Coordinates of C-alpha atoms in Angstrom, one line a residue:
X289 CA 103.5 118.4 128.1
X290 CA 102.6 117.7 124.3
X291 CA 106.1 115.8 123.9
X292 CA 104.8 112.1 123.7
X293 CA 106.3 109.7 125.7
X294 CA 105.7 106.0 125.0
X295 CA 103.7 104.5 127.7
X296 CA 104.8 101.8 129.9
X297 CA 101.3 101.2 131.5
X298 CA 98.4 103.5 132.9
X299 CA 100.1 104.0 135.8
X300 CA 103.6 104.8 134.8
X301 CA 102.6 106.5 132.1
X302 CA 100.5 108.5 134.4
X303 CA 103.6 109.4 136.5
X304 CA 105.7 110.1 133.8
X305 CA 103.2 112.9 132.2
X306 CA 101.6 114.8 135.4
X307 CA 105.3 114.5 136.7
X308 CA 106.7 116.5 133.3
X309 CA 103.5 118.5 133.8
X310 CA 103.8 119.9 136.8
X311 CA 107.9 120.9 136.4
X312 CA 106.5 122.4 133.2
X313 CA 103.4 124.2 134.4
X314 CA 105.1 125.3 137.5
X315 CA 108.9 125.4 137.8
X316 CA 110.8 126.3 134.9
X317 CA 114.2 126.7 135.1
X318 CA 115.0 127.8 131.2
X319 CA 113.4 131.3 130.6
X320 CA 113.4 130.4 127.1
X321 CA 111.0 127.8 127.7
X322 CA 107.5 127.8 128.3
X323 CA 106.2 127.5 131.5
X324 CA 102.3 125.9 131.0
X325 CA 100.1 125.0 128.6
X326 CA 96.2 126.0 128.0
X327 CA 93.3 124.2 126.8
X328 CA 93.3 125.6 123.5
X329 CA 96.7 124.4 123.1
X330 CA 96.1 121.0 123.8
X331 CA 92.4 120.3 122.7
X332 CA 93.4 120.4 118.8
X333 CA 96.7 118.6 119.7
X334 CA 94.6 115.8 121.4
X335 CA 92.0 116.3 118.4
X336 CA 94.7 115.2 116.1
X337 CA 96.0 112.6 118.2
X338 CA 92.6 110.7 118.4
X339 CA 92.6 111.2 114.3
X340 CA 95.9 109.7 114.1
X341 CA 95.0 106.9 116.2
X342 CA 92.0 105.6 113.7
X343 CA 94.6 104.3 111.5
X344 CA 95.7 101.7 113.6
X345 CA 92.9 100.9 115.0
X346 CA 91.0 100.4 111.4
X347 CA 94.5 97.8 110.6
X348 CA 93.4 95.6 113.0
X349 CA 90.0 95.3 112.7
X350 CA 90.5 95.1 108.8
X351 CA 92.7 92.3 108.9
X352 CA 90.5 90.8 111.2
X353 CA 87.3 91.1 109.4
X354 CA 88.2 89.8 106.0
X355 CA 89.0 93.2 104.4
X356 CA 92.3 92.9 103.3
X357 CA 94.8 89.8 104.2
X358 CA 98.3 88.9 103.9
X359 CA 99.1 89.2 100.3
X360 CA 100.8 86.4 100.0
X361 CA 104.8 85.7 99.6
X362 CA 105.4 87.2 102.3
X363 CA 107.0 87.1 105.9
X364 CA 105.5 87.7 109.3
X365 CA 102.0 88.7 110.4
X366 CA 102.4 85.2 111.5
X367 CA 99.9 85.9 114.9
X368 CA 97.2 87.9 112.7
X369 CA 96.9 84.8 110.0
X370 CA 97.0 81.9 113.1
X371 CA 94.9 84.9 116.0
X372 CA 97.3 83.0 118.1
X373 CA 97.5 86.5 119.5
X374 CA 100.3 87.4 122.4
X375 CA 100.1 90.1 125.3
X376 CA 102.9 92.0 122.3
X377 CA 100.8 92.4 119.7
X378 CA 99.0 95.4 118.6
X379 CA 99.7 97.6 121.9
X380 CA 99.4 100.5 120.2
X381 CA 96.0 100.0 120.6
X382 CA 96.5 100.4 124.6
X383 CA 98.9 102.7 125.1
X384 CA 97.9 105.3 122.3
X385 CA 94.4 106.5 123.7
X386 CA 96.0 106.6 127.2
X387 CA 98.1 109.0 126.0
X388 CA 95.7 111.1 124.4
X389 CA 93.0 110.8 127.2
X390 CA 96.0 112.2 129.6
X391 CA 95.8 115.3 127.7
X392 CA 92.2 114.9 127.4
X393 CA 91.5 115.5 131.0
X394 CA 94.0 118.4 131.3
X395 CA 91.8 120.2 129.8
X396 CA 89.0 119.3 131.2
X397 CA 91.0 119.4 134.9
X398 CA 92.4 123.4 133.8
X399 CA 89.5 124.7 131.6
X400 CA 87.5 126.5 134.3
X401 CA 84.3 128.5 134.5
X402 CA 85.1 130.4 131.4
X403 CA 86.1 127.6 128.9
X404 CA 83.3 125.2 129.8
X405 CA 83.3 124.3 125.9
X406 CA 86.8 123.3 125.6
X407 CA 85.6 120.7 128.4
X408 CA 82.4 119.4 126.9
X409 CA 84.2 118.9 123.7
X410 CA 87.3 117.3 125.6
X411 CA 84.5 114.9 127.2
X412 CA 83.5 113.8 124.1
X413 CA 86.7 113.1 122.7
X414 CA 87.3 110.8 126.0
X415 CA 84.1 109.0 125.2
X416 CA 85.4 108.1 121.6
X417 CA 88.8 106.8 123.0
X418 CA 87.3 105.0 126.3
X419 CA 84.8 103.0 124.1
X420 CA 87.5 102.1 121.5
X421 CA 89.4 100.8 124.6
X422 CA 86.3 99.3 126.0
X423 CA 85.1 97.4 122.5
X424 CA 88.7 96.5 122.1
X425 CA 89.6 94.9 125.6
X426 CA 86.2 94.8 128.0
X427 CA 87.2 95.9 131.1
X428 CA 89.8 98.6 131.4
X429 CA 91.0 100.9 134.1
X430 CA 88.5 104.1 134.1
X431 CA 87.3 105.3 137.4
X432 CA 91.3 105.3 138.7
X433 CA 92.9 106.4 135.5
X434 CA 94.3 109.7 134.5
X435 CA 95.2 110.1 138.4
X436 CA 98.6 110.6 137.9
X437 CA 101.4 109.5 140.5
X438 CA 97.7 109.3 143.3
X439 CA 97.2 105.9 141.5
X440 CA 100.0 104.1 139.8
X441 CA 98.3 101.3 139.2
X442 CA 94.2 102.3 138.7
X443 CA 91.6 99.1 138.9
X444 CA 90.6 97.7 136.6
X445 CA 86.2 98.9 136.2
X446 CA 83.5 96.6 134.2
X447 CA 83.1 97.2 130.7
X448 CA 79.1 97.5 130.9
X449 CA 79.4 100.4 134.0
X450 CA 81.6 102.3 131.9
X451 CA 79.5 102.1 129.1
X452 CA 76.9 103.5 131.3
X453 CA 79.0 106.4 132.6
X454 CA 80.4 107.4 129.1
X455 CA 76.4 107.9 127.9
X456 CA 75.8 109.7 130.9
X457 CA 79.0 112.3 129.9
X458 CA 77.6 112.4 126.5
X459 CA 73.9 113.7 127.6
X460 CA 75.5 116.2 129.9
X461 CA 77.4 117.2 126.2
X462 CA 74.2 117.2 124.6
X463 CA 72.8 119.2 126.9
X464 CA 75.4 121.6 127.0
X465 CA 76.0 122.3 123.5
X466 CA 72.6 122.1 122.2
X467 CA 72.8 125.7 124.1
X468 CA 75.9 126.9 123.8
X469 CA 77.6 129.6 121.7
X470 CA 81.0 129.3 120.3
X471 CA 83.8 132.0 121.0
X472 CA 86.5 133.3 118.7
X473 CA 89.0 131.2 120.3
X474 CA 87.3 128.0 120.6
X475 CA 86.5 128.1 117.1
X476 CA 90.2 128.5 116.2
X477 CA 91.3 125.6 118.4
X478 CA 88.4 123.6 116.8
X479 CA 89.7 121.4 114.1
X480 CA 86.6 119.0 113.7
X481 CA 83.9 121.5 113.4
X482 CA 85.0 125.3 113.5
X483 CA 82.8 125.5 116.3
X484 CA 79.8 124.2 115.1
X485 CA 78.1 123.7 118.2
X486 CA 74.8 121.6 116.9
X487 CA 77.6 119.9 114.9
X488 CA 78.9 118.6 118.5
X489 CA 75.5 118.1 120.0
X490 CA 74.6 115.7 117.0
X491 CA 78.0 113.8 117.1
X492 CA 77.7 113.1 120.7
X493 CA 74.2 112.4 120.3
X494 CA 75.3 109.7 117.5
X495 CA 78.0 108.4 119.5
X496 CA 75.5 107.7 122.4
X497 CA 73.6 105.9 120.2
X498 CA 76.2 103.9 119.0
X499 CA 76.8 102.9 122.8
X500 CA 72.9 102.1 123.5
X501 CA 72.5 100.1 120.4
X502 CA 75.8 98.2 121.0
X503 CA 75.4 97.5 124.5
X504 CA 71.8 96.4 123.9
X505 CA 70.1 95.1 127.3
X506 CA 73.2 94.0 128.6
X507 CA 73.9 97.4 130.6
X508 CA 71.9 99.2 132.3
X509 CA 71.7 103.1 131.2
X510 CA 69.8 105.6 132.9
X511 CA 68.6 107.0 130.3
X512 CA 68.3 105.5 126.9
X513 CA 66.6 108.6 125.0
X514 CA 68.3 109.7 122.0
X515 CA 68.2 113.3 121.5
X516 CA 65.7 114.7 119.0
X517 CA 68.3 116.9 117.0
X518 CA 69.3 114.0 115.4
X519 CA 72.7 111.9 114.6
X520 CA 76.1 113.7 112.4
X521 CA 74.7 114.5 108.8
X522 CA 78.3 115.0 107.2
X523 CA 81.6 113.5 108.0
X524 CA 83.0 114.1 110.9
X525 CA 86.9 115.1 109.6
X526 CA 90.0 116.4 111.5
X527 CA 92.1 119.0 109.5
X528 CA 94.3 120.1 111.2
X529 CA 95.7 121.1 107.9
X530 CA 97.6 118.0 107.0
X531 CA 100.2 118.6 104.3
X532 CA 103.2 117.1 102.6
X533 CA 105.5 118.0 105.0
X534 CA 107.3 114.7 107.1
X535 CA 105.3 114.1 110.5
X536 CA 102.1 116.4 109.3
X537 CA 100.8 113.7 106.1
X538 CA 97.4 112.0 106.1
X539 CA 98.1 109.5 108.4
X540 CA 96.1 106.9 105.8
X541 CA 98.1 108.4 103.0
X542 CA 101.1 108.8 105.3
X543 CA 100.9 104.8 106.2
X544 CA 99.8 103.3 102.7
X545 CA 100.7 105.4 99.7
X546 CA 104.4 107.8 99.8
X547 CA 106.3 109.3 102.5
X548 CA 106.8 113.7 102.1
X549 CA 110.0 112.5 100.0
X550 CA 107.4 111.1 97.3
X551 CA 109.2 107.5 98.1
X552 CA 106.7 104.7 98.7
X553 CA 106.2 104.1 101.9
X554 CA 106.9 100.1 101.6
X555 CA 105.3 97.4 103.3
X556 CA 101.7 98.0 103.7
X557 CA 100.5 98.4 99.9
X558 CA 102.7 95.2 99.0
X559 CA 101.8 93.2 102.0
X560 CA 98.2 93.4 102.0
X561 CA 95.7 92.5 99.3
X562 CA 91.6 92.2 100.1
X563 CA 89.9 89.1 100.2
X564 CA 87.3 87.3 98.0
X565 CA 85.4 87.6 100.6
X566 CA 85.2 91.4 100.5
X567 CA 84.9 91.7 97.2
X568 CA 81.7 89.5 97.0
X569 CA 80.3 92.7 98.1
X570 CA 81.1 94.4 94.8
X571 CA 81.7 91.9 92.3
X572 CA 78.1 90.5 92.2
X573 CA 78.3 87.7 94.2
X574 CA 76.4 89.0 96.6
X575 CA 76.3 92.5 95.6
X576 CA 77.0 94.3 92.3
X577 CA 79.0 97.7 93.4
X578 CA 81.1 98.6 90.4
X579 CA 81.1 102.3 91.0
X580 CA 81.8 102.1 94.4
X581 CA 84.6 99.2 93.9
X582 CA 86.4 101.8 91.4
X583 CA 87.0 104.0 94.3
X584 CA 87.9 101.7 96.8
X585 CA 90.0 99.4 94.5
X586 CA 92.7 100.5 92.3
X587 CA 91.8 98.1 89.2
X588 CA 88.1 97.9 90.8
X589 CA 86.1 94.5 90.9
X590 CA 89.0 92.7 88.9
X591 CA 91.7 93.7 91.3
X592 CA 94.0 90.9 92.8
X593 CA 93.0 89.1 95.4
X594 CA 94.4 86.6 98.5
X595 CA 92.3 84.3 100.5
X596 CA 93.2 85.1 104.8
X597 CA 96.1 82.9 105.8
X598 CA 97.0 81.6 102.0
X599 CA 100.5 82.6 101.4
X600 CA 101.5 79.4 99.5
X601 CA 100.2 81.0 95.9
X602 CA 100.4 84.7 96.0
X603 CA 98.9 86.5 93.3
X604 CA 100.8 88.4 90.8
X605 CA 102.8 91.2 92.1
X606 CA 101.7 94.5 92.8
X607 CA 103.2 98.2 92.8
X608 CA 102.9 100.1 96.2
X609 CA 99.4 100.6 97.3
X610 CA 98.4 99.9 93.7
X611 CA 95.3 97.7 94.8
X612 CA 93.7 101.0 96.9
X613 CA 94.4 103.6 94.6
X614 CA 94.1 104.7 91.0
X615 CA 96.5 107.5 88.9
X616 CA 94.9 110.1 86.8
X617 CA 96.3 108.1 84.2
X618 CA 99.8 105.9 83.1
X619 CA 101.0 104.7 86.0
X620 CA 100.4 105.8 90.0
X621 CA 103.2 107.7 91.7
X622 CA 103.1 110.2 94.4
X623 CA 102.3 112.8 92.5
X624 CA 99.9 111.2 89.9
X625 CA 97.1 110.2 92.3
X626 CA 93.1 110.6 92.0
X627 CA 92.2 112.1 95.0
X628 CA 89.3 110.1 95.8
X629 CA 88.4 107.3 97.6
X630 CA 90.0 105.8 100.6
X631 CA 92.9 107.0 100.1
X632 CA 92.3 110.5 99.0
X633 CA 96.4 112.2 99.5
X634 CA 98.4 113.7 101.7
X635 CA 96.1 117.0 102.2
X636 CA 93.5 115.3 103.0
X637 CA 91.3 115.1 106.2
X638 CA 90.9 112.1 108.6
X639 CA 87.7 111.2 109.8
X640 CA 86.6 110.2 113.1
X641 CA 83.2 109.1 112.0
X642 CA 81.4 109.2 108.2
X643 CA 78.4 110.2 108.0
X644 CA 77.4 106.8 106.5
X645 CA 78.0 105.2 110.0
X646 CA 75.7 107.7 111.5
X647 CA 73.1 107.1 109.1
X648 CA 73.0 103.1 109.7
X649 CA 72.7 103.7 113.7
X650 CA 70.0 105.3 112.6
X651 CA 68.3 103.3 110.5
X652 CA 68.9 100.4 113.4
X653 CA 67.6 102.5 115.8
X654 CA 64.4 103.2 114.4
X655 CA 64.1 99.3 114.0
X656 CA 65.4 99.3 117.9
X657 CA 62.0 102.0 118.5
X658 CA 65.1 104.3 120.1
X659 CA 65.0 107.1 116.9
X660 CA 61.8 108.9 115.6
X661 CA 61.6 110.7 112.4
X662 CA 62.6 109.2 109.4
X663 CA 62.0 105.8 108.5
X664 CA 64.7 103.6 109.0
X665 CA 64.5 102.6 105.1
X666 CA 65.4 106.4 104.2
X667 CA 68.1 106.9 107.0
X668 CA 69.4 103.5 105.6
X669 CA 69.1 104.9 101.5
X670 CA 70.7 108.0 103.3
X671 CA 73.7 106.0 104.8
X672 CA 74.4 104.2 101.0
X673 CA 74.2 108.2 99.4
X674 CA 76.6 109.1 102.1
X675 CA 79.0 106.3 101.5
X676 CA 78.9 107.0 97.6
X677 CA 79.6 110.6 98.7
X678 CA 82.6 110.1 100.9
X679 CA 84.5 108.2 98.8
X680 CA 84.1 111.1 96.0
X681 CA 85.4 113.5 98.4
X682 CA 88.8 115.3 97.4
X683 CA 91.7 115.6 98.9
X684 CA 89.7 119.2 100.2
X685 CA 87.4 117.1 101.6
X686 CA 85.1 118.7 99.5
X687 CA 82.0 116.9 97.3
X688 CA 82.1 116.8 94.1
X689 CA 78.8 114.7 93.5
X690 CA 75.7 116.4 93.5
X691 CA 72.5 115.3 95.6
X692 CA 71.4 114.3 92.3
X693 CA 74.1 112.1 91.5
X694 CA 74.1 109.9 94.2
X695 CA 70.3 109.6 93.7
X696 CA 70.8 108.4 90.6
X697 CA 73.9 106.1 91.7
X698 CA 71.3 104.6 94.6
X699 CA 68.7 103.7 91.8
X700 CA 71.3 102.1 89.7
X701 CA 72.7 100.2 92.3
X702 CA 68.7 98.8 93.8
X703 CA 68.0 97.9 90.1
X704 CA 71.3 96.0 89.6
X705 CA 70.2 94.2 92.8
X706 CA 66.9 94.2 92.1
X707 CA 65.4 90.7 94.6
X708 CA 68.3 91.4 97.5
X709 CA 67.0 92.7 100.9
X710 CA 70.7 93.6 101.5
X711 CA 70.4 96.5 99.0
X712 CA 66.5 97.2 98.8
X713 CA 65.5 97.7 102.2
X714 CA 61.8 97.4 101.7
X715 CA 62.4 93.5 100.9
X716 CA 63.6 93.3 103.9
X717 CA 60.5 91.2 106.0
X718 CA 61.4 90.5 109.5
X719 CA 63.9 92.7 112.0
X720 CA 66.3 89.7 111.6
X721 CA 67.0 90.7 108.2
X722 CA 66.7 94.5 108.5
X723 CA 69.4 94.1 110.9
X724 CA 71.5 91.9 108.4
X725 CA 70.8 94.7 105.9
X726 CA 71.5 97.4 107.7
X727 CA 75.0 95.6 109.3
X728 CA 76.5 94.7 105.6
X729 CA 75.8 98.0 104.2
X730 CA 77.8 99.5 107.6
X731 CA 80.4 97.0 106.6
X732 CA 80.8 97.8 102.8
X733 CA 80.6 101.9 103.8
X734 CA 83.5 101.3 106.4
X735 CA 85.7 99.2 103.8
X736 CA 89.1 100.0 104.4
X737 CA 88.4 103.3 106.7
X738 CA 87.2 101.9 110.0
X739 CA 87.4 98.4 109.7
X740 CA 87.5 97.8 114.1
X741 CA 84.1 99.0 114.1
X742 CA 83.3 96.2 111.0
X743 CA 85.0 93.5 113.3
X744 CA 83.2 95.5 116.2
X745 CA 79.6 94.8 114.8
X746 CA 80.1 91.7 113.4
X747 CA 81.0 90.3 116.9
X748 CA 77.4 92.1 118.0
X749 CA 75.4 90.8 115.6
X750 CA 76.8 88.1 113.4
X751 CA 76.6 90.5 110.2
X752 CA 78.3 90.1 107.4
X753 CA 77.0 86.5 107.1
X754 CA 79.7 84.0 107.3
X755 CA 79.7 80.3 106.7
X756 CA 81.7 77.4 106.2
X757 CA 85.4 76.7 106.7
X758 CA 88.1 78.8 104.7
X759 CA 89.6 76.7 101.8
X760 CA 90.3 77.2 98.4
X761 CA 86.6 76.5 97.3
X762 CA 84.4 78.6 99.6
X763 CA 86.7 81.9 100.5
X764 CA 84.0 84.2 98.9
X765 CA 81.3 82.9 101.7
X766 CA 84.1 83.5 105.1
X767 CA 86.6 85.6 106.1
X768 CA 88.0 83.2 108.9
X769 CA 91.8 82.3 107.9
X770 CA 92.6 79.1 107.0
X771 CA 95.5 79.0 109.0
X772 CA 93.7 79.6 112.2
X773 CA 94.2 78.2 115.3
X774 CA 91.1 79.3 117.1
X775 CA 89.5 77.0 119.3
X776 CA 86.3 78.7 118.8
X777 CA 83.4 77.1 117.1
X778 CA 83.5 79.4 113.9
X779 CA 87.9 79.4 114.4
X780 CA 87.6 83.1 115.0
X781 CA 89.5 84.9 118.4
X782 CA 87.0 87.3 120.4
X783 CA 89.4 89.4 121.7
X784 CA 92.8 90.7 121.8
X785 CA 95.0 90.4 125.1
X786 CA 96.1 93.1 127.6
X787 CA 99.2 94.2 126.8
X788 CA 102.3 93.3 128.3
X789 CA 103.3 96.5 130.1
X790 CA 100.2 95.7 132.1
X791 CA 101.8 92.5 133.1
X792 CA 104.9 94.2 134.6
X793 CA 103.5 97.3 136.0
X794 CA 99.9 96.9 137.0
X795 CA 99.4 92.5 137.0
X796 CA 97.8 92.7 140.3
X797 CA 94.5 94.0 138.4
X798 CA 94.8 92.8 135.0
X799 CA 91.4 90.6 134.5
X800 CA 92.3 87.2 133.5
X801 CA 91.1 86.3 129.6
X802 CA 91.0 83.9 127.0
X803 CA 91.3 85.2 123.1
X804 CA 89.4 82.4 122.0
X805 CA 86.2 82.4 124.6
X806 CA 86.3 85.5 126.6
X807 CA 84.3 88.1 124.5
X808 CA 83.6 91.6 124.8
X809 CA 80.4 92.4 127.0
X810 CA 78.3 93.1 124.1
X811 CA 79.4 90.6 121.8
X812 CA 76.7 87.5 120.6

């Protein structure tokens, strides 16, 4: 049953795996075959699938939130320079945590009595994919989905109830794990935290968070508390033991940088280039952030860069991936790579969440009056130290700063931005601008890694600032593409469509939308 299959639509899809699965789990006719699966097979396989579908997920939101844009030169991406977006593009997006979710709830449906953790943890997993889904289209099929051939073609539930139900899944993990003692087995299948059980307790508890302060007062949970143990306080990795083997790379260095073969990969690092707008964030026109530009950015805060949608003057050309990493020395190849950064090489872990992230919610949720404890200016000092620290992880995913390092990095970089409220949090007056804070500092940690939660919480709150129309003169003050043909007031789309396999195979409940006026049901 771990054989992918691409998805035609929830309800196919749903046929064509819990079909497979039950010839496979119950009739077998080759006895050199095997004949079921078990949770602790598919839990690190669905683990990894999750992991590998961040990627994608951060290419669209990037694009779409001014952190990297069409480089210039070059053909296609037509529909992500205009957002005149069709029910074809990015699909991936729909079809790829269906997938996983289907082997999600196997284990969940086949865990039983005596593997209650491989459940809880698989519930948490499907609360990470189902709000991707639900931040990226609003309503989507959840009550009815994962029913196999009972429903081929699930309903379609309302974004906010969902919402509700997903927090109510995470307290039950909370609960659950805060508790609970990890076996030998679970903590070999476990590929995020080794069996860490406070680790899971805190990263559900963060997730909920994330849901409660997105939602806002525009759904109506049961219970808004957020557990006392507190949010993630590291990074929140799968290693599933990537390596440079074809099919088992990175899947950020697998996508940008080389293929196992050492040959470049292609398109990605030549057709993409970040933005002035993204770059005001480290160049000092808004923010001086040299150190951290030198990790994200191959040639740092002088790096090339391409205004969304203006193809007519590229800049100069550029080497594969050259503008998001840097060699040792000479020149960067597949073997001569830094192993920091965003791009850290093929050994390297993916994350799911950084620590950073869960720092900022937070910090935003002590402003909110949800989190006790700290004040929100140390959880949000915490989540810049955390960002610094990520991107000088190693391709081990192992630190090599010191606390005392990034201490020193933090007062650096509040005295090089000595009169912003964006980096000293204590100028910061009213919550309007702690928010603002708080948001931009999320966006600059996320550069590059998750940018569909960027484009996520800039559609919440309105942070990074934007203003003005895109031209030539004023692209370091918007990200909005010049090209756009948004009928929006700010020429930005609010959503993507539903996919077109949902057309054919389920149109009786696909929601009707507009990707210029229909907007997520948390969204400003």
């Amino acid at each position: 049953m771990n054989n992918k299959i691409k998805y035609l639509s929830i309800g196919l899809s749903a046929l064509l795996v819990f079909s497979s699965c039950e010839k496979a789990l119950n009739i077998n006719e080759n006895p050199n075959s095997p004949t079921k699966s078990t949770p602790e097979l598919v839990l690190p396989q669905a683990m990894v699938a999750t992991a590998l579908s961040v990627p994608a997920y951060n290419t669209y939101g990037s694009r779409l939130v001014g952190y990297y844009a069409t480089s210039g030169g070059v053909s296609g991406w037509g529909d992500m320079i205009t957002y005149d977006f069709s029910t074809g593009f990015m699909t991936g997006l729909w079809s790829t945590p269906y997938n996983t979710l289907t082997d999600l709830q196997y284990v969940i449906d086949n865990a039983g009595e005596s593997k209650v953790v491989y459940a809880q943890a698989a519930e948490v997993l499907k609360v990470y994919n189902f709000a991707n889904l639900v931040d990226t289209y609003n309503d989507v099929p959840y009550t009815e989905a994962l029913k196999g051939s009972a429903i081929l073609t699930p309903k379609y539930d309302k974004a906010a109830d969902i919402y509700v139900d997903l927090a109510k899944k995470l307290d039950a993990a909370i609960a659950f794990f805060k508790t609970a003692t990890a076996d030998n087995a679970f903590t070999g299948s476990d590929i995020i935290f080794k069996g860490n059980m406070t680790s899971w307790a805190k990263f559900a508890n963060t997730l909920k968070l994330r849901l409660i302060l997105r939602a806002g007062d525009k759904a109506s949970f049961a219970n808004k508390t957020i557990d006392a143990i507190g949010v993630v306080d590291g990074d929140v990795i799968v290693q599933p033991t990537f390596t440079k083997i074809a099919g088992k790379q990175n899947p950020m260095w697998n996508t940008w940088a080389y293929g196992a073969d050492n040959a470049a990969v292609g398109t990605w690092g030549t057709q993409f280039i970040p933005t002035p707008y993204v770059m005001a964030f480290y160049d000092g026109f808004k923010i001086a952030d040299s150190e951290r530009a030198s990790l994200v950015f191959a040639n740092g805060t002088s790096t090339n860069k391409n205004q969304l949608g203006n193809t007519d003057n590229p800049p100069a050309g550029i080497a594969p991936s050259a503008w998001v990493m840097r060699p040792v020395s000479g020149t960067i190849s597949a073997t001569n790579y830094r192993g920091l950064g965003v791009i850290k090489g093929p050994g390297a872990g993916q994350p799911l969440m950084l620590a950073a992230e869960a720092q900022f919610l937070a910090a935003e949720g002590v402003v909110k009056g949800l989190v006790s404890g700290l004040s929100a200016e140390v959880y949000f000092e915490n989540g810049i130290k955390a960002s610094y620290n990520y991107l000088y992880k190693n391709e081990s995913d192992a630190a090599t700063k010191t606390v005392g390092e990034a201490n020193t990095y933090l007062t650096a970089y509040k005295t090089s931005n000595s009169t912003s409220y964006l980096v000293n949090f204590n100028l910061a007056i009213s919550e309007p601008q702690k928010l603002e804070a708080i948001i931009t500092q999320k966006y600059i940690a996320l550069n590059f890694l998750f940018g569909h939660e960027a484009w996520n919480e800039f559609r919440r709150t309105g942070y990074p600032s934007i203003s003005g129309i895109n031209n030539t003169a004023n692209s370091r003050t918007t990200f909005v593409s010049i090209a756009s043909r948004a009928t929006s007031s700010d020429k930005l789309p609010t959503r993507i469509l539903y996919p077109n396999t949902e057309f054919s195979y389920n149109a009786a409940n696909v929601p009707t939308v507009d990707k210029y006026s229909s907007k997520i049901f948390w969204a400003k």
